[in-house]
CSV table of C-alpha atoms (C1' of nucleotides) in Angstrom, one decimal:
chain,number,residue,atom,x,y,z
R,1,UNK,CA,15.0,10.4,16.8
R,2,UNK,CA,12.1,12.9,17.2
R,3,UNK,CA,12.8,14.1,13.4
R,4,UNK,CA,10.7,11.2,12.1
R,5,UNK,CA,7.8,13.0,12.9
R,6,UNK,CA,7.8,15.7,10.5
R,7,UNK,CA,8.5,13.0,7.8
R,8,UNK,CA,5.8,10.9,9.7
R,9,UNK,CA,2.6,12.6,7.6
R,10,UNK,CA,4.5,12.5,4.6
R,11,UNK,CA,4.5,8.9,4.7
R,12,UNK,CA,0.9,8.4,6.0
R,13,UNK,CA,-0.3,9.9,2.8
R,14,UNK,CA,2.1,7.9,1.2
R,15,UNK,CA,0.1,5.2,2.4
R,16,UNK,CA,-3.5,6.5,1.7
R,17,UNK,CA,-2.3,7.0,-2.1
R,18,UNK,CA,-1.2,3.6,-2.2
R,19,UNK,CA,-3.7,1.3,-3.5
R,20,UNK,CA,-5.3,4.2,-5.4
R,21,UNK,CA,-2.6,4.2,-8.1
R,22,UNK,CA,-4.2,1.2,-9.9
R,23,UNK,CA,-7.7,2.8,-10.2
R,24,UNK,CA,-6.0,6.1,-10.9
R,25,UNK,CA,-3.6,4.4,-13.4
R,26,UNK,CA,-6.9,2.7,-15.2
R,27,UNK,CA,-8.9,6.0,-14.5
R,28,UNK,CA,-6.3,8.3,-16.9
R,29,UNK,CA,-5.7,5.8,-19.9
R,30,UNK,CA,-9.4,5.1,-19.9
R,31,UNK,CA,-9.7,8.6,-21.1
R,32,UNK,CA,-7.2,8.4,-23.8
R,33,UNK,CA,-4.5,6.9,-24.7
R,34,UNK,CA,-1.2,7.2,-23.1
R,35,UNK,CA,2.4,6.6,-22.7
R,36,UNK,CA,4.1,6.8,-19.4
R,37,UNK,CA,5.5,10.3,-19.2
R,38,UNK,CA,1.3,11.5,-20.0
R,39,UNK,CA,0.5,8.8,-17.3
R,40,UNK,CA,3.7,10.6,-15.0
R,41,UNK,CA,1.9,14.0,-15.9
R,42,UNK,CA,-1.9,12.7,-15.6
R,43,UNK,CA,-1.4,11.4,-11.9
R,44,UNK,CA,0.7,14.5,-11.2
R,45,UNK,CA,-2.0,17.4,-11.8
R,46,UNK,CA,-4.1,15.5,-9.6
R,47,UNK,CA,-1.3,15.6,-6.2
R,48,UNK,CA,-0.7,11.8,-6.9
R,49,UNK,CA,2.9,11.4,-7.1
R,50,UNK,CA,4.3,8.5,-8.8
R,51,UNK,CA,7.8,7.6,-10.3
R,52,UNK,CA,8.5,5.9,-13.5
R,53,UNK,CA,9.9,2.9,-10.9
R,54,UNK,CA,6.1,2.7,-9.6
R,55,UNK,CA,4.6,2.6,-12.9
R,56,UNK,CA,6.5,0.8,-14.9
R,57,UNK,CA,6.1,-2.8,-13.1
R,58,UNK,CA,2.4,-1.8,-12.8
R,59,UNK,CA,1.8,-1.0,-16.0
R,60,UNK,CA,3.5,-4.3,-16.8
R,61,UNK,CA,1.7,-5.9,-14.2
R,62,UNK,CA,-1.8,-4.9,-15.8
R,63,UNK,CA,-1.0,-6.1,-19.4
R,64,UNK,CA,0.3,-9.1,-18.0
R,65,UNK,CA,-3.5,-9.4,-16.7
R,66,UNK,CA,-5.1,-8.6,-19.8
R,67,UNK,CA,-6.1,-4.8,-18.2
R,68,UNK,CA,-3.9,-3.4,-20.7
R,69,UNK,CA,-2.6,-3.4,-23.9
R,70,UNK,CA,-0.5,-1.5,-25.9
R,71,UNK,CA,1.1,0.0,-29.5
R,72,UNK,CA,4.2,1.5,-30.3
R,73,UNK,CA,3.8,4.5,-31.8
R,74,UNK,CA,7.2,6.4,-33.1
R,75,UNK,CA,7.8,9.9,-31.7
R,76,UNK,CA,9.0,12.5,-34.1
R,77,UNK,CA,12.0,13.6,-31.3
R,78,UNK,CA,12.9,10.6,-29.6
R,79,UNK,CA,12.7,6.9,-28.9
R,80,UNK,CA,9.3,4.9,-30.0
R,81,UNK,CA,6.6,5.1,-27.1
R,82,UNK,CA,4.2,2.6,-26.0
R,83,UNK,CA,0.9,3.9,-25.9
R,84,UNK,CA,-1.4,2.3,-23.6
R,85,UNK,CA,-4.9,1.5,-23.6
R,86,UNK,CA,-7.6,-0.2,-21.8
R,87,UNK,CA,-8.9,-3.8,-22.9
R,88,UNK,CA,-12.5,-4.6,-22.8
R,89,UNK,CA,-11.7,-6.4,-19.6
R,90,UNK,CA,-9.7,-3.3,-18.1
R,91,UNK,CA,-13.3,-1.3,-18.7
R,92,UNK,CA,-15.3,-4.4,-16.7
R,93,UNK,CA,-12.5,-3.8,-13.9
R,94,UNK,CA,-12.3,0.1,-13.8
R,95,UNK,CA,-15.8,-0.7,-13.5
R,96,UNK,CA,-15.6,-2.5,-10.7
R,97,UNK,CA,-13.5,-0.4,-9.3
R,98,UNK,CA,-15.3,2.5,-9.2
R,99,UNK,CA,-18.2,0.7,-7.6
R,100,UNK,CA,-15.4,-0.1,-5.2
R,101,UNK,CA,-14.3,3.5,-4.7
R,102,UNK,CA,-17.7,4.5,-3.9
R,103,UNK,CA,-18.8,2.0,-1.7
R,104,UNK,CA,-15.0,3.0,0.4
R,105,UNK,CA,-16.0,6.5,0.3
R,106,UNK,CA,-19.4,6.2,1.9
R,107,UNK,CA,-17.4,3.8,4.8
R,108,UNK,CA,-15.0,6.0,5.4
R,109,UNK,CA,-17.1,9.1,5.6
R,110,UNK,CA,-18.9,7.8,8.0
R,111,UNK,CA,-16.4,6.8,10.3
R,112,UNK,CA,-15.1,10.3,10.1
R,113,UNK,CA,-17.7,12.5,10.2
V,1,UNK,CA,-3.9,-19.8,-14.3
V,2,UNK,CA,-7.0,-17.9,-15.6
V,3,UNK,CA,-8.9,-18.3,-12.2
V,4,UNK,CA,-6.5,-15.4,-11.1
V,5,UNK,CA,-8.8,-13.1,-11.9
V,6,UNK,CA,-11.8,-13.7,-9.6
V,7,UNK,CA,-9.4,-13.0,-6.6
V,8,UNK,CA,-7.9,-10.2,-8.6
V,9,UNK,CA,-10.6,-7.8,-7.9
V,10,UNK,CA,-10.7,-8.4,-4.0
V,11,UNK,CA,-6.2,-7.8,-4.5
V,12,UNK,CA,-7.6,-4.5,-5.8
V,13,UNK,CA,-9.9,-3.7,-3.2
V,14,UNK,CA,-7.4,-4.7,-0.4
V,15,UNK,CA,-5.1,-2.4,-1.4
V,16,UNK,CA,-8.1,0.5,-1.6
V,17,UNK,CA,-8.5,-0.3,1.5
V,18,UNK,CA,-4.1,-0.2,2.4
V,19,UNK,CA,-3.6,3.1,3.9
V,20,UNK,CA,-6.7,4.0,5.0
V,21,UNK,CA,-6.7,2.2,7.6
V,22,UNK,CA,-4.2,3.7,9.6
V,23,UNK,CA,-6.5,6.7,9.1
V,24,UNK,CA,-10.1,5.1,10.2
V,25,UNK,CA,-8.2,3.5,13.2
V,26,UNK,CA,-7.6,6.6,14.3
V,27,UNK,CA,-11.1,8.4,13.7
V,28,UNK,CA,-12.5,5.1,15.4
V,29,UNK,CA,-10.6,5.3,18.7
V,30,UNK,CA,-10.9,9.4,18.7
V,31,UNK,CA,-15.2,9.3,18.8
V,32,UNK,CA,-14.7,6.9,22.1
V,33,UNK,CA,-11.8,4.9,24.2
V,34,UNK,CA,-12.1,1.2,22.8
V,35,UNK,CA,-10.1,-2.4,23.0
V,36,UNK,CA,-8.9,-4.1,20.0
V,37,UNK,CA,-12.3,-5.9,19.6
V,38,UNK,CA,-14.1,-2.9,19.5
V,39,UNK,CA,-12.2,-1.3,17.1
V,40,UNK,CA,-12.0,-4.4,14.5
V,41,UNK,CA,-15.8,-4.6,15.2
V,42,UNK,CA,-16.6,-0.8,14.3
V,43,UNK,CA,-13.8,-1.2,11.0
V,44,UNK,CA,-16.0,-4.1,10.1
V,45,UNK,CA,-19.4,-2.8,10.7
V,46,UNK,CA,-17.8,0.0,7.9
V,47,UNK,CA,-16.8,-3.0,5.5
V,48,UNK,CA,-13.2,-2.1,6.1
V,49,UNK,CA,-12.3,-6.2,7.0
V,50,UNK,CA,-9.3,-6.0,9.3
V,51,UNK,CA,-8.0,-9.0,11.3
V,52,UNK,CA,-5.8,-9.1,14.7
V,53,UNK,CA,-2.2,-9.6,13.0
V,54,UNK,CA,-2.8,-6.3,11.4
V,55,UNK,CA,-4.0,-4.4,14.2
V,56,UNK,CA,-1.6,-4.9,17.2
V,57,UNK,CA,1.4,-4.1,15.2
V,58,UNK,CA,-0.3,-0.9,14.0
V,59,UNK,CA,-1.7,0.2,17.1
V,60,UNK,CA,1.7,-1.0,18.7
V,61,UNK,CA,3.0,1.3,15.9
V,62,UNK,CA,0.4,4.2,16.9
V,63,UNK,CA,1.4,4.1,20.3
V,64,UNK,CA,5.4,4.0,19.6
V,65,UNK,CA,4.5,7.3,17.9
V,66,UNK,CA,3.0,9.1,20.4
V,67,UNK,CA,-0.5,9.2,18.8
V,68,UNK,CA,-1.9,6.6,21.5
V,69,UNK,CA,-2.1,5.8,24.7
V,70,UNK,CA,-3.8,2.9,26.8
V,71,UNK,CA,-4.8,2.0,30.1
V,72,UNK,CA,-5.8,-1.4,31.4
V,73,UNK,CA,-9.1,-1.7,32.5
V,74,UNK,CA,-10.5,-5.5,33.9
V,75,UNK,CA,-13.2,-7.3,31.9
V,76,UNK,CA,-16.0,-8.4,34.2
V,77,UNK,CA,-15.2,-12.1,32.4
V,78,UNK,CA,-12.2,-12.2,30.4
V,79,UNK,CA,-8.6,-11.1,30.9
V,80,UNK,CA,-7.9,-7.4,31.2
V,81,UNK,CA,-8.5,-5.0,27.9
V,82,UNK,CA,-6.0,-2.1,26.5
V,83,UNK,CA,-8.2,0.7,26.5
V,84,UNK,CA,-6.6,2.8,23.9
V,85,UNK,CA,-7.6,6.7,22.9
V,86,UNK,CA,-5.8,9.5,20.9
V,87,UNK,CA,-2.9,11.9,22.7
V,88,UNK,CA,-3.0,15.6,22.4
V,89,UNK,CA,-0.6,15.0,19.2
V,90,UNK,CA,-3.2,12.3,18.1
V,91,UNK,CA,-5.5,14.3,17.4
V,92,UNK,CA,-3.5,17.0,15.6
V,93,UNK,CA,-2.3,14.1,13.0
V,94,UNK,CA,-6.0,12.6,12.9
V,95,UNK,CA,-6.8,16.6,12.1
V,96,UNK,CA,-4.0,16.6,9.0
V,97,UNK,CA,-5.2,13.0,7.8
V,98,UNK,CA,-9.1,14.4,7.3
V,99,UNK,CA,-7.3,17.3,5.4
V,100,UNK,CA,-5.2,14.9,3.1
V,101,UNK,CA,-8.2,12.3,2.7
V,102,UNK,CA,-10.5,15.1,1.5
V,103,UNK,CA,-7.9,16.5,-1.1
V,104,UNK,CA,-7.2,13.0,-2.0
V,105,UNK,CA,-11.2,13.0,-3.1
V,106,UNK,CA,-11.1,15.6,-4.5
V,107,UNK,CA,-8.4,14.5,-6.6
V,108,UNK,CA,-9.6,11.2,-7.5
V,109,UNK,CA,-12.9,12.7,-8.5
V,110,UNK,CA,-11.8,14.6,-10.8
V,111,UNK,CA,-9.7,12.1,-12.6
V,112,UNK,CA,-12.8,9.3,-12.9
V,113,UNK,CA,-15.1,11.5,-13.4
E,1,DA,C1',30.7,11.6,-38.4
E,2,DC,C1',31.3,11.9,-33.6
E,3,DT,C1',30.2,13.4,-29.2
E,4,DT,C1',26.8,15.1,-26.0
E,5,DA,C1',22.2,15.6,-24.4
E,6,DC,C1',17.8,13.9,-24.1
E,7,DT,C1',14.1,10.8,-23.9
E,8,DA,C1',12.0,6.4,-23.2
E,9,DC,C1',12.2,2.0,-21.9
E,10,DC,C1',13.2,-1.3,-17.8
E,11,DT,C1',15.5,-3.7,-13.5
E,12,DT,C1',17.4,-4.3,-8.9
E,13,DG,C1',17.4,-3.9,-4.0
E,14,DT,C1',15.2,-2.1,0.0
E,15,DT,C1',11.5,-1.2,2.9
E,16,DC,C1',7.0,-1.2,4.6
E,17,DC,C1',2.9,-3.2,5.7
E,18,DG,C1',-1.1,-6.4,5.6
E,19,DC,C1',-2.2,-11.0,6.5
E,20,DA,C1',-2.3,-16.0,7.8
E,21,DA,C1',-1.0,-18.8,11.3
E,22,DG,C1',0.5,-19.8,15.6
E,23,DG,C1',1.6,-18.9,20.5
E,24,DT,C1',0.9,-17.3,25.7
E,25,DA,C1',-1.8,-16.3,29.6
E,26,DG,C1',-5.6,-15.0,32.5
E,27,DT,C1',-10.7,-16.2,33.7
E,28,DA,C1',-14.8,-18.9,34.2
E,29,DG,C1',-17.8,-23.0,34.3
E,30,DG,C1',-18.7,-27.9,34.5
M,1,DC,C1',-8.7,-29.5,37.4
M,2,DC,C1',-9.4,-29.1,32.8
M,3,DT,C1',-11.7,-27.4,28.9
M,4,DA,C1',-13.4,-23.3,26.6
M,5,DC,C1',-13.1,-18.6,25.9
M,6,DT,C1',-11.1,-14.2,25.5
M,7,DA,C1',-7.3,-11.0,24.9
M,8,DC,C1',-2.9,-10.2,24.2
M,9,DC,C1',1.2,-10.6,20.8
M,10,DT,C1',4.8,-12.6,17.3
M,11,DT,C1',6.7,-14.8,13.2
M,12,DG,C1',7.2,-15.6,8.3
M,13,DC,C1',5.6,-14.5,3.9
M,14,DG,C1',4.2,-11.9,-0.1
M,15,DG,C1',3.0,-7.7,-2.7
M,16,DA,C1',3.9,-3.2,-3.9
M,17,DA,C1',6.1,1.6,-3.9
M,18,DC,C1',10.3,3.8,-4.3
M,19,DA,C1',15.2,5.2,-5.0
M,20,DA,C1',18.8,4.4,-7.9
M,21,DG,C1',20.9,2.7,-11.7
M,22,DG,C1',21.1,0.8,-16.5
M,23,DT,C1',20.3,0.4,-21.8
M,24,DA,C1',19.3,2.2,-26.2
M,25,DG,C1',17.5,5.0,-29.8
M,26,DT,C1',17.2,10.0,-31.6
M,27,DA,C1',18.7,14.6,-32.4
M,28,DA,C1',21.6,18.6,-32.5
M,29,DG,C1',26.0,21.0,-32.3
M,30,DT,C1',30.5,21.3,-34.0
DNA sequence: ACTTACTACCTTGTTCCGCAAGGTAGTAGG
DNA sequence: CCTACTACCTTGCGGAACAAGGTAGTAAGT
């Protein structure tokens, strides 16, 4: 029973990443765009770990609210890709969200400090 | 089915917020011993909205943990308060949560930037 | 040309957690 | 004594991450 413990961070952080993944999601294909293993890779280097269940629905979920869009784009080795980018309206809301990020920053900082 | 979109924005932030909160309870209670009111006072005086169904079953949660205690103390007009502050172990996991929620920055800096 | 491996898409079921709403009980004041 | 207030807690729901599993197109070896 006292085992949990050790996984007991683990999951914390779990949680802190949780609710960043949109923004980070946003964040990567704003740069460029992307098809879910870049996405996989792009959220990786930066400690975020996701799985292709996680992203998949959200991706979805962001089209389906006009975020996102996407092409297909043929791969020379391997299946078509979709290659995501962000709408006009996914800019307005990455803006948003930024402003959002800050603002939580600043909270949370000074709660800490 | 368009009017979605207005609330979509505060979904967004909610879930920012998702996480953290586990995190800023703790720095809260570890700076001085406070009652539930206290604590959803100083979240919101931070702009981190919290409300009672979400903070008894966390700080229930804390507690079951190990990372709390409580002691009653009497209100001079009221029923008696839970007076909670951080264990020994408490504030080792509040220690490892300030480590994660800086490299977390980090991280997410350097992807929006 | 057929089988094997690989890549890319997506879905299902579980679990966790925040939240809205509602419920109990002790204290104080008219 | 009864109404208002404060403080505790629980229940039911919904959203989202994750593990696991499933489909299908392409390529490469024999």
């Amino acid at each position: 029973m006292e085992e949990k413990e050790t996984l007991n961070i683990e999951n914390s952080r779990s949680q802190m990443r949780r609710g960043l993944l949109e923004f980070c999601t946003l964040a990567v294909i704003s740069k460029e765009e992307m098809y879910a293993s870049d996405i996989l890779e792009a959220l990786k280097v930066a400690d975020l770990i996701v799985v292709e269940g996680t992203l998949y629905p959200l991706l979805s979920r962001l089209k389906g609210e006009g975020l996102l869009k996407y092409a297909w784009v043929e791969s020379s080795a391997g299946p078509p890709r979709k290659y995501y980018s962000l709408t006009p309206k996914g800019r307005e809301f990455l803006d948003k969200l930024k402003v959002t990020w800050k603002a939580l920053n600043r909270s949370i900082d000074s709660l800490v400090k």
